[in-house]
């Protein structure tokens, strides 16, 4: 796998929804962080679960969602149970996220 360059973007570019986003999902429910909105989170988790996603460490699924009028693509990656989350499980989840995103997207915002 080729190295993926890391860079920053402005908050306005992020909120405009131009780039796909990577999100970490807990096995016992919920998405880490504060993005996307609660309604979008609920929809994402329901769709992922319907497709068999459980949130195990490193498990990935690519979905589309709409948040506050912006349509976005998402790589949802499992991080395991909330109480067992460690730096190692985050590292493994991020590696899986990049592996799933690389063939599909040129850039990925991790929220």
Coordinates of N, CA, C and O in Angstrom, one line a residue:
X1 N 0.9 -1.2 0.0 CA 0.0 0.0 0.0 C 0.9 1.2 0.0 O 1.8 1.3 0.8
X2 N 0.6 2.2 -0.9 CA 1.4 3.4 -1.0 C 1.1 4.3 0.2 O 0.0 4.3 0.7
X3 N 2.1 5.1 0.6 CA 1.9 6.0 1.7 C 0.8 7.0 1.4 O 0.7 7.4 0.2
X4 N 0.0 7.4 2.3 CA -1.0 8.4 2.2 C -0.6 9.7 2.8 O -0.2 9.7 4.0
X5 N -0.5 10.7 2.0 CA -0.1 12.0 2.6 C -1.1 12.5 3.6 O -2.3 12.4 3.5
X6 N -0.5 13.2 4.6 CA -1.4 13.8 5.7 C -1.3 15.3 5.5 O -0.2 15.8 5.3
X7 N -2.5 15.9 5.6 CA -2.5 17.4 5.5 C -3.7 17.8 6.3 O -4.5 17.1 6.8
X8 N -3.8 19.1 6.4 CA -5.0 19.7 7.2 C -5.9 20.4 6.2 O -5.5 20.7 5.1
X9 N -7.1 20.6 6.6 CA -8.1 21.3 5.8 C -8.8 22.3 6.7 O -8.7 22.2 7.9
X10 N -9.4 23.3 6.1 CA -10.1 24.3 6.9 C -11.4 23.7 7.4 O -12.0 22.8 6.8
X11 N -11.9 24.2 8.5 CA -13.2 23.8 9.0 C -14.3 24.0 8.0 O -15.2 23.2 7.9
X12 N -14.3 25.1 7.2 CA -15.3 25.4 6.3 C -15.3 24.3 5.2 O -16.4 23.9 4.7
X13 N -14.1 23.8 4.7 CA -14.1 22.8 3.7 C -14.6 21.5 4.3 O -15.4 20.7 3.6
X14 N -14.3 21.2 5.5 CA -14.8 20.0 6.2 C -16.3 20.0 6.3 O -17.0 19.1 5.9
X15 N -16.9 21.1 6.7 CA -18.3 21.3 6.9 C -19.1 21.3 5.6 O -20.2 20.9 5.5
X16 N -18.4 21.8 4.5 CA -19.1 21.8 3.2 C -19.3 20.4 2.6 O -20.1 20.3 1.7
X17 N -18.7 19.4 3.2 CA -19.0 18.1 2.8 C -18.3 17.6 1.5 O -18.8 16.7 0.8
X18 N -17.2 18.3 1.1 CA -16.6 17.9 -0.2 C -15.8 16.6 -0.1 O -15.5 16.0 -1.2
X19 N -15.4 16.2 1.0 CA -14.5 15.1 1.2 C -15.2 14.0 1.9 O -16.0 14.2 2.8
X20 N -14.8 12.7 1.6 CA -15.3 11.6 2.4 C -14.7 11.6 3.8 O -13.7 12.2 4.0
X21 N -15.4 11.0 4.7 CA -15.0 11.1 6.1 C -14.9 9.7 6.7 O -15.6 8.8 6.4
X22 N -13.8 9.5 7.6 CA -13.6 8.3 8.3 C -14.1 8.4 9.7 O -13.8 9.4 10.4
X23 N -14.9 7.5 10.2 CA -15.5 7.6 11.5 C -15.2 6.3 12.3 O -15.2 5.2 11.7
X24 N -15.0 6.4 13.6 CA -14.8 5.2 14.4 C -16.1 4.9 15.2 O -16.7 5.7 15.8
X25 N -16.5 3.6 15.1 CA -17.7 3.2 15.7 C -17.4 2.1 16.8 O -16.6 1.2 16.6
X26 N -18.1 2.3 17.9 CA -17.9 1.3 19.0 C -18.8 0.1 18.8 O -19.9 0.2 18.3
X27 N -18.3 -1.0 19.2 CA -19.0 -2.3 19.1 C -20.3 -2.3 19.9 O -21.3 -2.8 19.5
X28 N -20.3 -1.5 21.0 CA -21.5 -1.5 21.9 C -22.3 -0.2 21.6 O -23.1 0.2 22.4
X29 N -22.2 0.3 20.4 CA -23.1 1.4 19.9 C -22.4 2.8 20.0 O -21.6 3.0 20.9
X30 N -22.7 3.6 19.1 CA -22.2 5.0 19.1 C -21.0 5.2 18.2 O -20.3 4.2 17.8
X31 N -20.8 6.4 17.8 CA -19.7 6.9 17.0 C -18.8 7.8 17.8 O -19.3 8.7 18.5
X32 N -17.5 7.6 17.8 CA -16.6 8.5 18.5 C -16.6 9.9 18.0 O -16.8 10.1 16.8
X33 N -16.4 10.9 18.8 CA -16.3 12.3 18.4 C -17.7 12.9 18.4 O -18.7 12.4 18.9
X34 N -17.7 14.1 17.8 CA -19.0 14.9 17.7 C -19.6 15.0 16.3 O -20.6 15.7 16.2
X35 N -19.0 14.4 15.3 CA -19.5 14.5 14.0 C -19.9 13.1 13.6 O -19.2 12.1 13.9
X36 N -20.9 13.0 12.8 CA -21.9 13.9 12.3 C -23.0 14.2 13.4 O -22.9 13.8 14.5
X37 N -24.1 14.8 12.9 CA -25.2 15.1 13.8 C -25.8 13.9 14.4 O -25.6 12.8 13.8
X38 N -26.5 14.0 15.5 CA -27.1 12.8 16.1 C -28.0 12.0 15.2 O -28.0 10.8 15.2
X39 N -28.8 12.7 14.4 CA -29.7 12.1 13.4 C -28.9 11.3 12.4 O -29.3 10.1 12.1
X40 N -27.8 11.9 11.9 CA -27.0 11.2 10.9 C -26.3 10.0 11.5 O -26.2 8.9 10.9
X41 N -25.8 10.1 12.7 CA -25.2 9.0 13.4 C -26.1 7.8 13.5 O -25.8 6.7 13.3
X42 N -27.4 8.1 13.9 CA -28.4 7.1 14.1 C -28.6 6.3 12.8 O -28.6 5.1 12.7
X43 N -28.8 7.1 11.7 CA -29.0 6.5 10.4 C -27.8 5.7 10.0 O -28.0 4.6 9.5
X44 N -26.6 6.2 10.1 CA -25.4 5.5 9.7 C -25.3 4.1 10.5 O -25.0 3.1 9.9
X45 N -25.5 4.2 11.8 CA -25.4 3.0 12.6 C -26.5 1.9 12.2 O -26.2 0.7 12.2
X46 N -27.7 2.4 11.9 CA -28.8 1.5 11.5 C -28.5 0.9 10.2 O -28.6 -0.4 10.0
X47 N -28.0 1.6 9.2 CA -27.6 1.1 7.9 C -26.5 0.1 8.0 O -26.5 -0.9 7.4
X48 N -25.5 0.5 8.8 CA -24.3 -0.4 9.0 C -24.7 -1.7 9.6 O -24.3 -2.8 9.1
X49 N -25.6 -1.7 10.6 CA -26.0 -2.9 11.3 C -26.8 -3.7 10.4 O -26.7 -5.0 10.4
X50 N -27.7 -3.1 9.5 CA -28.5 -3.9 8.6 C -27.6 -4.6 7.6 O -28.0 -5.7 7.1
X51 N -26.4 -4.1 7.3 CA -25.5 -4.7 6.4 C -24.5 -5.7 7.1 O -23.6 -6.2 6.5
X52 N -24.8 -5.9 8.4 CA -24.0 -6.9 9.1 C -22.8 -6.3 9.9 O -22.0 -7.1 10.5
X53 N -22.6 -5.0 9.9 CA -21.5 -4.4 10.6 C -21.8 -4.5 12.1 O -22.8 -4.2 12.6
X54 N -20.7 -4.9 12.9 CA -20.8 -5.1 14.3 C -20.0 -4.2 15.1 O -20.2 -4.0 16.3
X55 N -19.0 -3.6 14.5 CA -18.1 -2.6 15.2 C -16.9 -3.3 15.8 O -16.2 -2.7 16.7
X56 N -16.6 -4.5 15.4 CA -15.4 -5.2 15.8 C -14.1 -4.4 15.4 O -14.2 -3.7 14.4
X57 N -13.1 -4.5 16.1 CA -11.8 -3.8 15.8 C -11.4 -4.1 14.4 O -11.2 -5.2 14.0
X58 N -11.3 -3.0 13.6 CA -10.8 -3.1 12.2 C -11.9 -3.5 11.2 O -11.6 -3.4 10.0
X59 N -13.1 -3.8 11.6 CA -14.2 -4.1 10.6 C -14.6 -2.8 9.9 O -14.7 -1.7 10.6
X60 N -14.7 -2.8 8.6 CA -15.1 -1.5 7.9 C -16.3 -1.7 7.0 O -16.6 -2.8 6.6
X61 N -16.9 -0.6 6.7 CA -18.0 -0.5 5.8 C -18.0 0.9 5.2 O -17.8 1.8 5.9
X62 N -18.3 1.0 3.9 CA -18.4 2.3 3.2 C -19.9 2.6 3.0 O -20.6 1.8 2.4
X63 N -20.3 3.7 3.4 CA -21.7 4.2 3.3 C -21.8 5.6 2.8 O -20.8 6.3 2.9
X64 N -23.0 6.0 2.4 CA -23.3 7.4 2.1 C -24.3 7.8 3.1 O -25.1 7.1 3.6
X65 N -24.2 9.1 3.4 CA -25.2 9.7 4.3 C -25.4 11.2 4.1 O -24.6 11.8 3.4
X66 N -26.5 11.7 4.6 CA -26.7 13.2 4.4 C -26.7 13.8 5.8 O -27.3 13.2 6.7
X67 N -26.0 14.9 6.0 CA -25.9 15.5 7.3 C -26.1 17.0 7.0 O -25.2 17.6 6.3
X68 N -27.1 17.6 7.6 CA -27.4 19.0 7.4 C -27.3 19.5 6.0 O -26.8 20.5 5.6
X69 N -27.9 18.7 5.1 CA -28.1 19.0 3.7 C -26.9 18.6 2.8 O -27.0 18.8 1.6
X70 N -25.8 18.2 3.4 CA -24.6 17.8 2.6 C -24.6 16.3 2.5 O -24.6 15.6 3.5
X71 N -24.5 15.8 1.3 CA -24.3 14.3 1.1 C -22.9 14.0 1.2 O -22.0 14.7 0.6
X72 N -22.5 13.0 1.9 CA -21.2 12.6 2.2 C -21.0 11.1 2.0 O -21.9 10.3 2.2
X73 N -19.8 10.7 1.7 CA -19.4 9.3 1.8 C -18.6 9.0 3.1 O -18.0 10.0 3.6
X74 N -18.7 7.8 3.6 CA -18.1 7.6 4.9 C -17.5 6.2 4.9 O -18.0 5.2 4.4
X75 N -16.3 6.1 5.5 CA -15.7 4.8 5.9 C -15.9 4.7 7.4 O -15.3 5.4 8.2
X76 N -16.8 3.8 7.8 CA -17.1 3.5 9.2 C -16.2 2.3 9.6 O -16.3 1.3 8.9
X77 N -15.5 2.5 10.7 CA -14.6 1.4 11.1 C -14.8 1.1 12.6 O -15.0 2.0 13.4
X78 N -14.8 -0.2 12.9 CA -15.0 -0.6 14.2 C -13.8 -0.4 15.1 O -12.7 -0.6 14.6
X79 N -14.1 -0.1 16.3 CA -13.0 0.1 17.3 C -13.2 -0.8 18.5 O -12.4 -0.8 19.5
X80 N -14.2 -1.7 18.4 CA -14.4 -2.6 19.6 C -15.3 -2.0 20.6 O -15.9 -1.0 20.4
X81 N -15.3 -2.7 21.8 CA -16.2 -2.2 22.9 C -15.6 -0.9 23.5 O -14.3 -0.8 23.6
X82 N -16.4 0.0 23.8 CA -16.0 1.3 24.4 C -15.1 1.1 25.6 O -14.0 1.8 25.7
X83 N -15.4 0.2 26.5 CA -14.6 0.0 27.7 C -13.3 -0.6 27.4 O -12.4 -0.5 28.3
X84 N -13.1 -1.2 26.3 CA -11.8 -1.8 25.9 C -11.0 -1.0 24.9 O -9.9 -1.5 24.5
X85 N -11.4 0.1 24.6 CA -10.7 1.0 23.6 C -9.3 1.4 24.2 O -9.2 1.9 25.3
X86 N -8.3 1.1 23.4 CA -7.0 1.5 23.7 C -6.3 2.2 22.5 O -6.8 2.2 21.4
X87 N -5.1 2.7 22.8 CA -4.3 3.3 21.7 C -4.1 2.2 20.6 O -4.1 2.5 19.4
X88 N -3.9 1.0 21.0 CA -3.6 -0.1 20.0 C -4.9 -0.4 19.2 O -4.8 -0.6 18.0
X89 N -6.1 -0.4 19.8 CA -7.3 -0.6 19.0 C -7.6 0.5 18.1 O -8.0 0.3 17.0
X90 N -7.3 1.8 18.5 CA -7.4 2.9 17.6 C -6.4 2.8 16.4 O -6.8 3.1 15.3
X91 N -5.2 2.4 16.7 CA -4.2 2.3 15.7 C -4.6 1.2 14.6 O -4.6 1.5 13.4
X92 N -5.1 0.1 15.1 CA -5.6 -1.0 14.2 C -6.8 -0.5 13.4 O -6.9 -0.8 12.2
X93 N -7.7 0.2 14.1 CA -8.9 0.7 13.4 C -8.5 1.7 12.3 O -9.0 1.6 11.2
X94 N -7.6 2.6 12.6 CA -7.1 3.6 11.6 C -6.4 2.9 10.4 O -6.6 3.3 9.3
X95 N -5.6 1.9 10.7 CA -5.0 1.1 9.6 C -6.0 0.5 8.7 O -5.9 0.5 7.5
X96 N -7.1 -0.1 9.3 CA -8.2 -0.7 8.5 C -8.9 0.4 7.7 O -9.3 0.1 6.6
X97 N -9.1 1.5 8.3 CA -9.8 2.6 7.6 C -9.0 3.0 6.4 O -9.6 3.2 5.3
X98 N -7.7 3.2 6.5 CA -6.9 3.6 5.4 C -6.9 2.5 4.3 O -7.0 2.8 3.1
X99 N -6.9 1.3 4.7 CA -6.9 0.2 3.7 C -8.2 0.2 3.0 O -8.2 -0.1 1.7
X100 N -9.3 0.4 3.6 CA -10.6 0.4 3.0 C -10.8 1.7 2.1 O -11.4 1.6 1.0
X101 N -10.2 2.8 2.5 CA -10.4 4.1 1.8 C -9.4 4.2 0.6 O -9.8 4.8 -0.4
X102 N -8.2 3.6 0.7 CA -7.2 3.9 -0.4 C -7.7 3.6 -1.8 O -7.5 4.4 -2.7
X103 N -8.4 2.4 -2.1 CA -8.8 2.2 -3.4 C -10.0 3.0 -3.9 O -10.3 3.1 -5.1
X104 N -10.7 3.6 -3.0 CA -11.9 4.3 -3.3 C -11.8 5.9 -3.3 O -12.5 6.5 -4.1
X105 N -10.9 6.4 -2.5 CA -10.9 7.8 -2.3 C -9.4 8.3 -2.4 O -8.5 7.7 -1.9
X106 N -9.3 9.5 -3.0 CA -7.9 10.1 -3.1 C -7.6 10.8 -1.7 O -6.4 10.8 -1.3
X107 N -8.6 11.3 -1.1 CA -8.4 12.0 0.2 C -9.5 11.5 1.2 O -10.6 11.1 0.8
X108 N -9.2 11.5 2.5 CA -10.2 11.1 3.5 C -10.0 12.0 4.7 O -8.8 12.1 5.2
X109 N -11.0 12.5 5.2 CA -11.0 13.3 6.5 C -11.4 12.4 7.6 O -12.4 11.7 7.5
X110 N -10.6 12.4 8.7 CA -10.9 11.6 9.8 C -11.5 12.5 10.9 O -10.8 13.5 11.3
X111 N -12.7 12.2 11.3 CA -13.4 13.0 12.3 C -13.5 12.3 13.6 O -13.5 11.1 13.7

